[in-house]
CSV table of C-alpha atoms in Angstrom, one decimal:
chain,number,residue,atom,x,y,z
A,1,MET,CA,110.0,80.7,65.1
A,2,LYS,CA,110.3,83.2,68.0
A,3,LYS,CA,110.4,86.1,65.6
A,4,VAL,CA,107.2,84.9,63.9
A,5,LEU,CA,105.4,84.5,67.2
A,6,THR,CA,106.5,88.0,68.2
A,7,ILE,CA,105.2,89.5,65.0
A,8,ILE,CA,101.9,87.7,65.5
A,9,GLY,CA,101.8,89.0,69.0
A,10,LEU,CA,102.4,92.6,67.8
A,11,LEU,CA,99.7,92.2,65.2
A,12,VAL,CA,97.2,90.9,67.9
A,13,ILE,CA,98.0,94.0,70.0
A,14,ALA,CA,97.5,96.3,67.0
A,15,ILE,CA,94.2,94.7,66.2
A,16,PHE,CA,93.1,94.9,69.8
A,17,ILE,CA,93.9,98.6,69.9
A,18,TYR,CA,92.1,99.2,66.6
A,19,SER,CA,89.0,97.3,67.8
A,20,ASN,CA,88.9,99.3,71.0
A,21,ALA,CA,89.9,102.6,69.4
A,22,GLU,CA,87.3,104.6,71.3
A,23,LEU,CA,88.6,103.5,74.7
A,24,PHE,CA,92.2,104.2,73.8
A,25,THR,CA,91.2,107.6,72.4
A,26,LEU,CA,89.7,108.4,75.9
A,27,VAL,CA,93.1,107.3,77.4
A,28,TRP,CA,94.9,109.5,75.0
A,29,LYS,CA,92.7,112.5,76.0
A,30,SER,CA,93.3,111.6,79.7
A,31,ASP,CA,89.5,111.2,80.3
A,32,LEU,CA,90.0,109.1,83.4
A,33,ASP,CA,86.4,109.1,84.6
A,34,SER,CA,85.2,107.6,81.3
A,35,VAL,CA,88.0,105.1,81.0
A,36,ILE,CA,87.7,103.9,84.6
A,37,GLY,CA,83.9,103.7,84.2
A,38,ILE,CA,84.2,101.4,81.1
A,39,LEU,CA,87.0,99.2,82.6
A,40,LYS,CA,85.2,98.7,85.9
A,41,GLU,CA,82.5,96.8,84.1
A,42,ASN,CA,84.8,94.2,82.7
A,43,LEU,CA,87.8,92.9,84.8
A,44,LEU,CA,89.3,90.8,81.9
A,45,LEU,CA,89.2,93.8,79.6
A,46,THR,CA,90.9,95.9,82.4
A,47,PHE,CA,93.8,93.5,82.6
A,48,ILE,CA,94.3,93.4,78.9
A,49,VAL,CA,93.9,97.1,78.3
A,50,THR,CA,96.3,98.1,81.2
A,51,PHE,CA,98.9,95.6,80.0
A,52,VAL,CA,98.7,96.9,76.4
A,53,LEU,CA,98.9,100.5,77.6
A,54,MET,CA,102.0,99.7,79.6
A,55,PHE,CA,103.5,97.9,76.5
A,56,VAL,CA,102.8,101.0,74.4
A,57,GLN,CA,104.3,103.2,77.2
A,58,ASN,CA,107.5,101.1,77.2
A,59,SER,CA,107.7,101.1,73.4
A,60,PHE,CA,107.2,104.8,72.6
A,61,THR,CA,106.6,106.7,75.9
A,62,ILE,CA,103.7,108.6,74.5
A,63,ILE,CA,101.4,107.9,77.5
A,64,PRO,CA,102.1,109.5,80.9
A,65,LEU,CA,103.1,106.8,83.3
A,66,ILE,CA,101.2,108.5,86.1
A,67,LEU,CA,98.0,108.1,84.0
A,68,LEU,CA,98.4,104.3,83.9
A,69,LEU,CA,99.2,104.0,87.6
A,70,THR,CA,96.2,106.1,88.4
A,71,ILE,CA,93.9,103.8,86.4
A,72,ASN,CA,95.3,100.7,88.0
A,73,VAL,CA,95.3,102.0,91.5
A,74,THR,CA,91.8,103.4,91.2
A,75,ILE,CA,90.4,100.1,89.9
A,76,PHE,CA,92.4,97.5,91.8
A,77,GLY,CA,93.3,99.5,94.9
A,78,PHE,CA,96.7,100.7,96.1
A,79,ILE,CA,98.5,97.4,96.7
A,80,TYR,CA,97.2,95.4,93.8
A,81,GLY,CA,97.2,98.4,91.4
A,82,TYR,CA,100.8,99.2,92.4
A,83,LEU,CA,102.0,95.6,92.0
A,84,TRP,CA,100.1,95.1,88.7
A,85,SER,CA,101.6,98.3,87.3
A,86,TRP,CA,105.1,97.1,88.4
A,87,PHE,CA,104.7,93.6,87.0
A,88,THR,CA,103.4,94.7,83.6
A,89,SER,CA,106.2,97.3,83.3
A,90,VAL,CA,108.9,94.7,83.9
A,91,VAL,CA,107.3,92.3,81.4
A,92,ALA,CA,106.9,95.0,78.8
A,93,SER,CA,110.4,96.3,79.3
A,94,GLY,CA,111.8,92.8,79.0
A,95,PHE,CA,110.0,92.2,75.7
A,96,ILE,CA,111.2,95.5,74.2
A,97,PHE,CA,114.7,94.8,75.3
A,98,TYR,CA,114.6,91.3,73.8
A,99,ALA,CA,113.1,92.5,70.5
A,100,ALA,CA,115.7,95.3,70.2
A,101,ARG,CA,118.6,92.9,70.8
A,102,ASN,CA,117.5,90.1,68.6
A,103,TRP,CA,115.6,91.6,65.7
A,104,PHE,CA,116.0,95.3,65.5
A,105,GLN,CA,119.6,95.9,66.7
A,106,GLU,CA,121.1,96.9,63.3
A,107,LEU,CA,118.3,99.4,62.6
A,108,LEU,CA,118.4,100.9,66.2
A,109,LEU,CA,122.2,101.2,66.2
A,110,LYS,CA,121.8,103.7,63.4
A,111,ARG,CA,119.1,105.7,65.2
A,112,ILE,CA,120.4,105.7,68.8
A,113,GLY,CA,123.3,108.0,69.3
A,114,GLU,CA,126.8,106.7,70.3
A,115,LYS,CA,126.5,108.7,73.5
A,116,TRP,CA,123.6,106.7,74.8
A,117,GLN,CA,125.2,103.4,73.8
A,118,GLU,CA,128.5,104.2,75.5
A,119,SER,CA,126.7,105.2,78.7
A,120,VAL,CA,124.8,102.0,78.9
A,121,VAL,CA,127.8,99.8,78.1
A,122,LYS,CA,130.0,101.7,80.7
A,123,HIS,CA,127.6,101.7,83.6
A,124,GLY,CA,125.3,98.7,82.7
A,125,PHE,CA,123.1,97.8,85.7
A,126,MET,CA,123.5,101.2,87.4
A,127,TYR,CA,122.6,103.1,84.2
A,128,VAL,CA,119.3,101.2,83.8
A,129,PHE,CA,118.5,101.4,87.5
A,130,THR,CA,119.2,105.1,87.7
A,131,GLY,CA,117.1,105.7,84.6
A,132,ARG,CA,114.2,104.0,86.3
A,133,ILE,CA,114.1,106.0,89.5
A,134,PHE,CA,115.1,109.3,87.9
A,135,PRO,CA,112.7,109.7,85.0
A,136,LEU,CA,114.9,112.1,83.1
A,137,ILE,CA,115.3,109.6,80.3
A,138,PRO,CA,112.3,108.2,78.4
A,139,THR,CA,111.5,104.6,79.4
A,140,SER,CA,111.5,103.5,75.8
A,141,LEU,CA,114.9,104.9,75.1
A,142,ILE,CA,116.4,103.0,78.1
A,143,ASN,CA,114.8,99.8,76.9
A,144,LEU,CA,116.1,100.2,73.3
A,145,ALA,CA,119.6,101.5,74.3
A,146,ALA,CA,120.1,98.7,76.7
A,147,GLY,CA,118.8,96.2,74.1
A,148,VAL,CA,121.5,97.2,71.5
A,149,SER,CA,124.3,97.3,74.1
A,150,THR,CA,126.2,94.6,75.9
A,151,VAL,CA,124.2,94.7,79.1
A,152,THR,CA,123.0,91.2,80.0
A,153,PHE,CA,119.2,90.5,80.1
A,154,LYS,CA,119.6,89.5,83.7
A,155,ASP,CA,121.1,92.8,84.8
A,156,PHE,CA,118.6,94.7,82.7
A,157,LEU,CA,115.6,92.9,84.2
A,158,LEU,CA,116.9,93.2,87.8
A,159,ALA,CA,117.7,96.9,87.5
A,160,THR,CA,114.3,97.5,85.9
A,161,ALA,CA,112.5,95.5,88.6
A,162,LEU,CA,114.2,97.2,91.5
A,163,GLY,CA,114.1,100.7,90.0
A,164,ASN,CA,110.4,100.5,89.0
A,165,LEU,CA,109.5,99.0,92.4
A,166,ILE,CA,110.8,102.2,94.0
A,167,TYR,CA,109.6,104.8,91.5
A,168,PHE,CA,106.1,103.2,91.0
A,169,PHE,CA,105.5,103.3,94.8
A,170,PHE,CA,105.9,107.1,94.8
A,171,LEU,CA,103.8,107.5,91.7
A,172,SER,CA,101.0,105.3,93.2
A,173,LEU,CA,100.8,107.7,96.2
A,174,ILE,CA,99.7,110.6,94.0
A,175,PRO,CA,96.2,109.3,93.1
A,176,TYR,CA,95.5,108.9,96.8
A,177,GLY,CA,96.6,112.4,97.6
A,178,LEU,CA,99.4,111.3,99.8
A,179,LEU,CA,101.9,112.9,97.4
A,180,SER,CA,101.3,115.7,95.0
A,181,VAL,CA,102.9,116.3,91.6
A,182,GLU,CA,104.1,119.6,92.9
A,183,MET,CA,106.2,117.9,95.5
A,184,ASN,CA,108.9,116.9,93.0
A,185,GLN,CA,111.8,118.2,95.1
A,186,TYR,CA,110.8,116.0,98.1
A,187,THR,CA,110.2,113.0,95.8
A,188,LEU,CA,113.5,113.3,94.2
A,189,ALA,CA,115.2,113.8,97.5
A,190,ALA,CA,113.7,110.5,98.8
A,191,LEU,CA,114.5,108.8,95.6
A,192,ALA,CA,118.1,110.0,95.8
A,193,LEU,CA,118.4,108.5,99.3
A,194,LEU,CA,117.0,105.2,98.1
A,195,PHE,CA,119.3,105.3,95.1
A,196,LEU,CA,122.3,105.9,97.3
A,197,LEU,CA,121.3,103.0,99.5
A,198,PHE,CA,120.9,100.6,96.6
A,199,PHE,CA,124.1,101.9,95.0
A,200,MET,CA,126.1,101.2,98.2
A,201,ILE,CA,124.6,97.7,98.5
A,202,TYR,CA,125.4,97.0,94.8
A,203,LYS,CA,129.0,98.2,95.1
A,204,ARG,CA,129.5,96.2,98.2
A,205,ALA,CA,128.1,93.0,96.6
A,206,LYS,CA,130.2,93.6,93.5
A,207,LYS,CA,133.4,94.1,95.6
A,208,LYS,CA,132.6,91.0,97.6
A,209,LYS,CA,132.1,89.0,94.4
A,210,LYS,CA,135.4,90.1,93.0
A,211,LEU,CA,137.2,89.3,96.2
A,212,THR,CA,135.6,85.8,96.2
A,213,LEU,CA,136.7,85.2,92.6
A,214,PHE,CA,140.2,86.4,93.4
A,215,ARG,CA,140.6,84.0,96.3
A,216,LYS,CA,139.3,81.1,94.2
A,217,ASN,CA,141.9,81.9,91.5
A,218,ARG,CA,144.8,82.1,93.9
């Protein structure tokens, strides 16, 4: 039943994209002025289109993430645009992960290299988290590789939520001119520090959990 509902959902998204082909073509061409001008006239359309765009980005990574955040931040303002971008990214990632694990695992296992699978299995939460804040790996590949691995949905969703919360904040500053695309070295330095902080917190929590379990089993 869930599989049928998912297929129906995908068909609805496909039909929506087809019926709004002109708008999505403008997005593809990065014609921001035209896109924002159309979306500002219809708030409901804006929510649907930006969610669909984030879904596509998490499925195939063919749309620049900065483009989506620029649209959201420009229309909704910094805070709401940032939070809406973050929320839709987590929901879309979770859906792709779930679909990969439950319905397309056998097909994807043949297409995703063993190197990616082993990396995800070995590092789990930290692999997904690192991939989110250091965009060296396509978003879609992280979702699919995690989906066919043994990483739990809970760890995947938590790593995605935390990683995107950090990375999206920096990206949202670019449309406001508070950060430029050319400042990659400074952005990565800041992200590295935040990554180190979260890594230390994660390792400490994991160590504490193991110690607690050890004491209980004694």
